[in-house]
CSV table of C-alpha atoms in Angstrom, one decimal:
chain,number,residue,atom,x,y,z
A,44,MET,CA,0.0,0.0,0.1
A,45,ILE,CA,1.4,3.4,-0.7
A,46,LYS,CA,0.1,7.0,-0.8
A,47,ILE,CA,0.5,9.2,-3.6
A,48,GLU,CA,0.1,13.1,-4.0
A,49,ALA,CA,-0.3,14.8,-7.4
A,50,VAL,CA,-1.7,17.8,-8.9
A,51,THR,CA,-4.5,15.6,-10.5
A,52,LEU,CA,-6.1,12.4,-9.9
A,53,GLU,CA,-5.0,11.3,-13.3
A,54,GLU,CA,-1.4,11.9,-12.4
A,55,ALA,CA,-1.6,10.2,-9.1
A,56,TYR,CA,-3.3,7.0,-10.6
A,57,LYS,CA,-0.1,6.9,-13.2
A,58,ASP,CA,2.3,7.4,-10.5
A,59,ALA,CA,0.8,4.8,-8.2
A,60,ALA,CA,0.6,2.3,-11.1
A,61,ALA,CA,4.3,3.2,-11.9
A,62,ALA,CA,5.3,2.6,-8.2
A,63,LEU,CA,3.5,-0.6,-7.8
A,64,LYS,CA,4.6,-1.8,-11.3
A,65,CYS,CA,1.2,-2.7,-12.6
A,66,SER,CA,-1.6,-1.2,-14.6
A,67,VAL,CA,-4.2,1.2,-13.5
A,68,THR,CA,-6.9,-1.5,-13.9
A,69,GLU,CA,-5.3,-3.8,-11.5
A,70,MET,CA,-5.3,-1.4,-8.6
A,71,ALA,CA,-7.6,-0.8,-5.7
A,72,VAL,CA,-7.6,2.9,-4.9
A,73,GLU,CA,-9.1,5.1,-2.5
A,74,VAL,CA,-9.4,8.8,-2.9
A,75,VAL,CA,-8.2,10.5,0.2
A,76,GLN,CA,-8.6,14.2,-1.2
A,77,ALA,CA,-9.8,15.6,-4.3
A,78,PRO,CA,-7.9,18.2,-6.2
A,79,SER,CA,-9.2,21.7,-6.0
A,80,SER,CA,-8.2,25.1,-7.8
A,81,GLY,CA,-8.5,26.9,-4.5
A,82,PHE,CA,-9.4,30.6,-3.8
A,83,LEU,CA,-7.7,33.1,-5.9
A,84,GLY,CA,-5.0,30.6,-6.9
A,85,LEU,CA,-3.6,30.7,-3.5
A,86,PHE,CA,-5.1,27.7,-1.6
A,87,LYS,CA,-5.0,25.0,-3.9
A,88,LYS,CA,-5.6,21.3,-2.9
A,89,THR,CA,-3.5,18.5,-4.6
A,90,ALA,CA,-4.9,15.0,-5.3
A,91,ILE,CA,-4.2,12.2,-2.7
A,92,ILE,CA,-4.8,8.5,-3.2
A,93,VAL,CA,-4.0,5.4,-1.4
A,94,ALA,CA,-3.3,2.5,-3.5
A,95,THR,CA,-2.5,-0.9,-3.6
A,96,ILE,CA,-2.7,-4.0,-5.9
A,97,ASP,CA,-5.9,-5.9,-6.0
A,98,LYS,CA,-4.8,-9.5,-6.6
A,99,LYS,CA,-7.9,-10.6,-8.0
A,100,LYS,CA,-7.8,-8.3,-11.0
A,101,ARG,CA,-4.3,-9.3,-11.6
A,102,GLU,CA,-5.1,-13.0,-11.8
A,103,GLU,CA,-8.1,-11.8,-14.1
A,104,ALA,CA,-5.9,-10.0,-16.3
A,105,SER,CA,-3.0,-12.3,-16.4
A,106,VAL,CA,-5.5,-15.1,-17.9
A,107,GLU,CA,-6.5,-12.8,-20.8
A,108,PRO,CA,-5.3,-13.3,-24.4
A,109,LYS,CA,-2.1,-11.6,-25.0
A,110,GLU,CA,-3.4,-9.9,-28.1
A,111,GLN,CA,-6.0,-7.8,-25.8
A,112,GLU,CA,-3.4,-6.7,-23.4
A,113,VAL,CA,-2.5,-3.0,-23.4
A,114,VAL,CA,1.2,-2.2,-24.1
A,115,LYS,CA,2.2,0.7,-21.9
A,116,LYS,CA,5.5,2.6,-22.6
A,117,GLU,CA,7.6,2.7,-19.3
A,118,LYS,CA,9.9,5.6,-18.4
A,119,PRO,CA,13.6,5.1,-19.0
A,120,GLN,CA,15.1,3.6,-16.1
A,121,LYS,CA,17.6,6.4,-15.7
A,122,GLU,CA,14.6,8.9,-15.6
A,123,GLN,CA,12.9,6.5,-13.0
A,124,ARG,CA,16.0,6.6,-11.0
A,125,GLU,CA,16.4,10.3,-11.0
A,126,GLU,CA,12.8,10.9,-9.8
A,127,THR,CA,13.2,8.3,-7.1
A,128,GLN,CA,16.2,10.0,-5.9
A,129,GLU,CA,14.5,13.5,-5.9
A,130,ILE,CA,11.5,12.1,-3.8
A,131,GLU,CA,13.8,10.6,-1.2
A,132,GLU,CA,15.9,13.8,-1.0
A,133,GLU,CA,12.9,15.7,-0.6
A,134,ALA,CA,11.2,13.4,2.2
A,135,SER,CA,14.8,13.4,4.1
A,136,THR,CA,14.7,17.4,4.5
A,137,HIS,CA,10.9,17.6,5.1
A,138,THR,CA,7.9,16.5,7.4
A,139,PHE,CA,4.5,15.9,6.7
A,140,LEU,CA,1.8,18.1,8.8
A,141,ASN,CA,-1.8,17.2,7.6
A,142,ASP,CA,-0.6,16.2,4.3
A,143,THR,CA,1.3,19.3,4.0
A,144,ILE,CA,4.9,19.5,3.6
A,145,MET,CA,6.8,21.5,6.3
A,146,PRO,CA,10.5,22.7,6.8
A,147,GLU,CA,12.2,21.2,9.7
A,148,SER,CA,13.4,24.8,10.5
A,149,PHE,CA,12.8,28.2,9.0
A,150,VAL,CA,16.6,29.0,10.2
A,151,SER,CA,18.9,28.4,7.6
A,152,ASP,CA,22.5,27.7,8.1
A,153,GLN,CA,24.7,30.0,5.8
A,154,ASP,CA,27.5,31.2,7.9
A,155,GLU,CA,30.0,31.0,5.1
A,156,ASP,CA,28.0,33.5,3.1
A,157,LEU,CA,27.4,35.8,6.1
A,158,GLU,CA,31.2,35.7,7.1
A,159,GLU,CA,31.9,36.9,3.3
A,160,ASP,CA,29.4,39.7,3.7
A,161,LEU,CA,31.0,41.0,7.1
A,162,ALA,CA,34.4,40.4,5.3
A,163,SER,CA,33.1,42.5,2.6
A,164,GLY,CA,32.4,45.6,4.8
A,165,LEU,CA,29.5,44.6,7.1
A,166,ASP,CA,30.7,44.9,10.8
A,167,TYR,CA,29.4,45.6,14.2
A,168,THR,CA,29.4,49.4,13.6
A,169,ALA,CA,25.8,50.8,14.6
A,170,ASP,CA,24.4,52.5,11.4
A,171,TYR,CA,21.8,55.1,12.2
A,172,ASP,CA,20.7,55.4,8.6
A,173,ASP,CA,19.7,51.6,8.3
A,174,ALA,CA,16.8,51.2,6.2
A,175,TYR,CA,15.5,48.2,8.3
A,176,ASP,CA,15.4,50.1,11.4
A,177,GLU,CA,12.1,50.0,12.6
A,178,ASP,CA,12.2,51.9,15.9
A,179,GLY,CA,10.3,54.7,14.4
A,180,LEU,CA,7.2,53.0,13.0
A,181,ASP,CA,5.3,53.2,16.3
A,182,ASP,CA,5.7,57.0,16.2
A,183,THR,CA,3.5,57.2,13.3
A,184,LEU,CA,0.5,55.4,14.9
A,185,ASP,CA,-2.1,57.8,16.6
A,186,GLU,CA,-3.4,55.6,19.3
A,187,SER,CA,-6.1,58.0,20.4
A,188,SER,CA,-7.9,57.6,17.1
A,189,VAL,CA,-7.9,53.9,17.1
A,190,ASP,CA,-11.2,52.1,18.4
A,191,ILE,CA,-9.7,48.6,18.4
A,192,ASN,CA,-12.9,47.0,19.8
A,193,ALA,CA,-14.9,48.5,16.9
A,194,ILE,CA,-12.1,47.3,14.3
A,195,VAL,CA,-12.4,43.8,16.0
A,196,SER,CA,-16.1,43.7,15.3
A,197,GLU,CA,-15.9,44.9,11.7
A,198,VAL,CA,-12.7,43.0,10.6
A,199,SER,CA,-14.4,39.7,12.3
A,200,ARG,CA,-17.5,40.3,10.2
A,201,GLU,CA,-15.6,40.9,6.9
A,202,ILE,CA,-12.8,38.2,7.0
A,203,ASN,CA,-15.5,35.5,7.9
A,204,ASN,CA,-17.6,36.5,5.0
A,205,LEU,CA,-14.5,36.4,2.7
A,206,PHE,CA,-13.2,33.0,3.9
A,207,LYS,CA,-16.8,31.3,4.2
A,208,LEU,CA,-16.2,30.8,0.2
A,209,VAL,CA,-13.0,28.7,0.3
A,210,CYS,CA,-13.0,25.2,-0.2
A,211,PHE,CA,-11.0,24.6,3.3
A,212,ASP,CA,-12.7,23.0,6.3
A,213,ILE,CA,-12.2,25.8,8.8
A,214,GLU,CA,-13.9,26.8,12.0
A,215,HIS,CA,-15.3,30.4,12.6
A,216,ILE,CA,-12.3,32.6,12.4
A,217,GLU,CA,-11.7,34.3,15.5
A,218,VAL,CA,-10.6,38.1,15.8
A,219,SER,CA,-9.5,39.7,18.9
A,220,ALA,CA,-7.2,42.7,20.3
A,221,TYR,CA,-3.7,41.5,21.0
A,222,ASP,CA,-3.0,45.0,22.5
A,223,GLU,CA,-4.2,48.1,21.7
A,224,GLN,CA,-2.5,48.6,18.4
A,225,THR,CA,-2.6,44.9,17.4
A,226,LEU,CA,-5.3,42.6,15.9
A,227,LEU,CA,-4.8,38.8,16.7
A,228,ILE,CA,-6.7,36.6,13.8
A,229,GLU,CA,-6.8,32.8,14.5
A,230,PHE,CA,-7.5,30.2,12.1
A,231,LYS,CA,-8.6,26.8,13.6
A,232,GLY,CA,-10.2,23.7,11.9
A,233,GLU,CA,-9.5,20.4,10.3
A,234,ASP,CA,-7.9,22.1,7.2
A,235,ALA,CA,-6.3,25.1,9.1
A,236,ALA,CA,-2.9,23.6,8.5
A,237,LEU,CA,-3.1,23.6,5.0
A,238,LEU,CA,-3.0,27.4,5.0
A,239,ILE,CA,0.5,27.2,6.1
A,240,GLY,CA,1.7,25.6,2.8
A,241,LYS,CA,5.1,24.2,1.9
A,242,GLU,CA,7.9,26.2,3.3
A,243,GLY,CA,5.2,28.3,4.9
A,244,TYR,CA,4.7,30.3,1.6
A,245,ARG,CA,1.0,30.3,2.1
A,246,TYR,CA,1.1,31.8,5.6
A,247,LYS,CA,3.5,34.4,4.3
A,248,ALA,CA,1.3,35.4,1.5
A,249,LEU,CA,-1.8,35.4,3.6
A,250,SER,CA,-0.2,37.5,6.3
A,251,TYR,CA,1.1,39.9,3.6
A,252,MET,CA,-2.2,40.5,2.0
A,253,LEU,CA,-4.1,40.8,5.5
A,254,PHE,CA,-1.6,43.2,6.9
A,255,ASN,CA,-1.9,45.4,3.7
A,256,TRP,CA,-5.5,45.4,4.2
A,257,ILE,CA,-5.8,45.9,7.9
A,258,ASN,CA,-2.9,48.4,8.4
A,259,ALA,CA,-4.0,50.5,5.4
A,260,LYS,CA,-7.5,50.7,6.2
A,261,TYR,CA,-7.5,50.6,10.2
A,262,ASN,CA,-4.0,51.6,11.1
A,263,VAL,CA,-3.2,48.7,13.3
A,264,GLN,CA,-0.7,45.8,13.1
A,265,LEU,CA,-1.6,42.2,12.8
A,266,ARG,CA,-0.6,39.0,14.6
A,267,LEU,CA,-1.8,36.1,12.5
A,268,GLU,CA,-2.0,32.5,13.9
A,269,ILE,CA,-2.8,29.4,12.0
A,270,ALA,CA,-3.0,26.0,13.6
A,271,GLU,CA,-0.5,27.3,16.3
A,272,PHE,CA,2.1,27.8,13.6
A,273,LEU,CA,3.1,31.1,15.0
A,274,LYS,CA,3.5,29.9,18.5
A,275,ASN,CA,5.4,27.1,17.4
A,276,GLN,CA,7.7,29.4,15.6
A,277,GLU,CA,8.0,31.8,18.6
A,278,GLU,CA,9.2,28.9,20.8
A,279,SER,CA,11.9,27.7,18.1
A,280,VAL,CA,13.2,31.4,18.0
A,281,GLY,CA,13.2,31.4,21.7
A,282,ARG,CA,15.3,28.3,21.9
A,283,TYR,CA,17.7,29.8,19.3
A,284,LEU,CA,18.1,32.8,20.7
A,285,THR,CA,19.5,31.5,24.2
A,286,SER,CA,23.0,30.9,22.5
A,287,VAL,CA,22.8,34.5,20.9
A,288,CYS,CA,22.0,36.0,24.4
A,289,GLU,CA,24.8,34.4,26.1
A,290,ASN,CA,27.1,35.7,23.5
A,291,ILE,CA,25.7,39.4,24.1
A,292,GLU,CA,26.2,38.8,27.8
A,293,ARG,CA,29.8,37.7,27.1
A,294,ASP,CA,30.8,40.1,24.5
A,295,GLY,CA,28.4,42.9,24.5
A,296,ARG,CA,27.5,41.9,20.8
A,297,ALA,CA,26.3,39.4,18.7
A,298,GLN,CA,24.9,38.5,15.4
A,299,THR,CA,21.8,35.9,14.4
A,300,LYS,CA,22.1,33.4,11.5
A,301,ILE,CA,20.0,34.1,8.5
A,302,LEU,CA,16.6,34.2,9.4
A,303,ASP,CA,13.4,33.9,7.2
A,304,GLY,CA,10.1,35.5,6.8
A,305,VAL,CA,8.3,35.9,10.2
A,306,LEU,CA,11.1,34.7,12.3
A,307,VAL,CA,13.2,37.6,11.8
A,308,GLN,CA,10.5,39.8,13.2
A,309,ILE,CA,9.9,37.6,16.0
A,310,ALA,CA,13.6,37.5,16.9
A,311,LEU,CA,13.7,41.2,16.4
A,312,LYS,CA,11.0,42.0,18.8
A,313,GLU,CA,12.4,39.6,21.5
A,314,LEU,CA,16.0,41.1,21.4
A,315,ARG,CA,14.7,44.5,21.6
A,316,GLU,CA,12.6,43.9,24.6
A,317,ARG,CA,15.3,42.2,26.3
A,318,TYR,CA,18.1,44.5,25.4
A,319,PRO,CA,16.5,47.9,25.2
A,320,GLN,CA,19.9,49.8,25.9
A,321,LYS,CA,21.5,48.3,22.9
A,322,TYR,CA,21.4,48.8,19.2
A,323,VAL,CA,19.2,46.0,17.6
A,324,VAL,CA,18.9,46.0,13.8
A,325,ILE,CA,18.1,43.8,10.7
A,326,ARG,CA,20.8,43.6,8.4
A,327,SER,CA,20.8,42.4,5.0
A,328,THR,CA,23.3,40.4,3.0
A,329,ARG,CA,24.2,40.9,-0.8
A,330,ASP,CA,21.6,38.3,-1.9
A,331,GLY,CA,18.8,40.0,0.3
A,332,LEU,CA,19.2,37.4,3.0
A,333,LYS,CA,18.4,38.9,6.5
A,334,TYR,CA,19.9,38.6,9.9
A,335,ILE,CA,19.9,40.7,13.3
A,336,LEU,CA,22.9,42.5,14.6
A,337,VAL,CA,23.1,43.6,18.2
A,338,ASN,CA,25.6,46.1,19.4
A,339,ASP,CA,26.1,49.1,21.6
A,340,TYR,CA,25.4,52.7,20.4
A,341,HIS,CA,28.2,54.8,19.5
A,342,ASN,CA,29.8,56.7,22.5
A,343,ASN,CA,30.0,60.5,22.0
């Protein structure tokens, strides 16, 4: 018995037949998940089947006249070996969560590239013109003009009206006030984890779209939680920053590894809260990868 995932049911059947080395008519197949085009091209569902060889069908096919057998062209052995190798490599670097491939960690181990960038001119000197310094963002918010409870009610109504049209099985979307300037939006339900996507790309896309809507219209920040994804990432970042904080306590300065997506913002917030007297800023390598730098301010 094997589990196959493909873009369409037809491809899933073909892949299952190739893996079991039999014809499609000789298989017993259970469709676990039917494919779907999703919503606005974002929330697509792949076809997932569980297939096994039906011995009765195979015996019946074996006694039929040879001239009635359907000859199928098999893929070259070299191509099959390459596909098998690719599948094994992908399986070894990812885990599955509700049929969604998730990365083992969002923290990239790219120390060599980082060292090259530092050697080429990036150092620990605080740069007050840094484009990624977000200390001034809070100053642009007019707290007195924000009625957070009214915003919660309106966003809750509109976002639930929007997502009731999607094909995923999700519960009523909960919207609440995380603080005076931040909305907490929580997605729960049987298919909620599918909104995270491979490598978290769906989470990033959904977070980006919701933020641009909510921030532009209501002038508040967004905290998006999908199936405890954000909570797990915060815990992961917290464990990783333990060694970074040890370096700060010992040397007075430190830098993180390359951090991707929401992790860089989580780490930035935590480090700034822990070290308010230090200069904590996001830096970018030549390739656009981001990491966090912690250092003392210039002494006049």
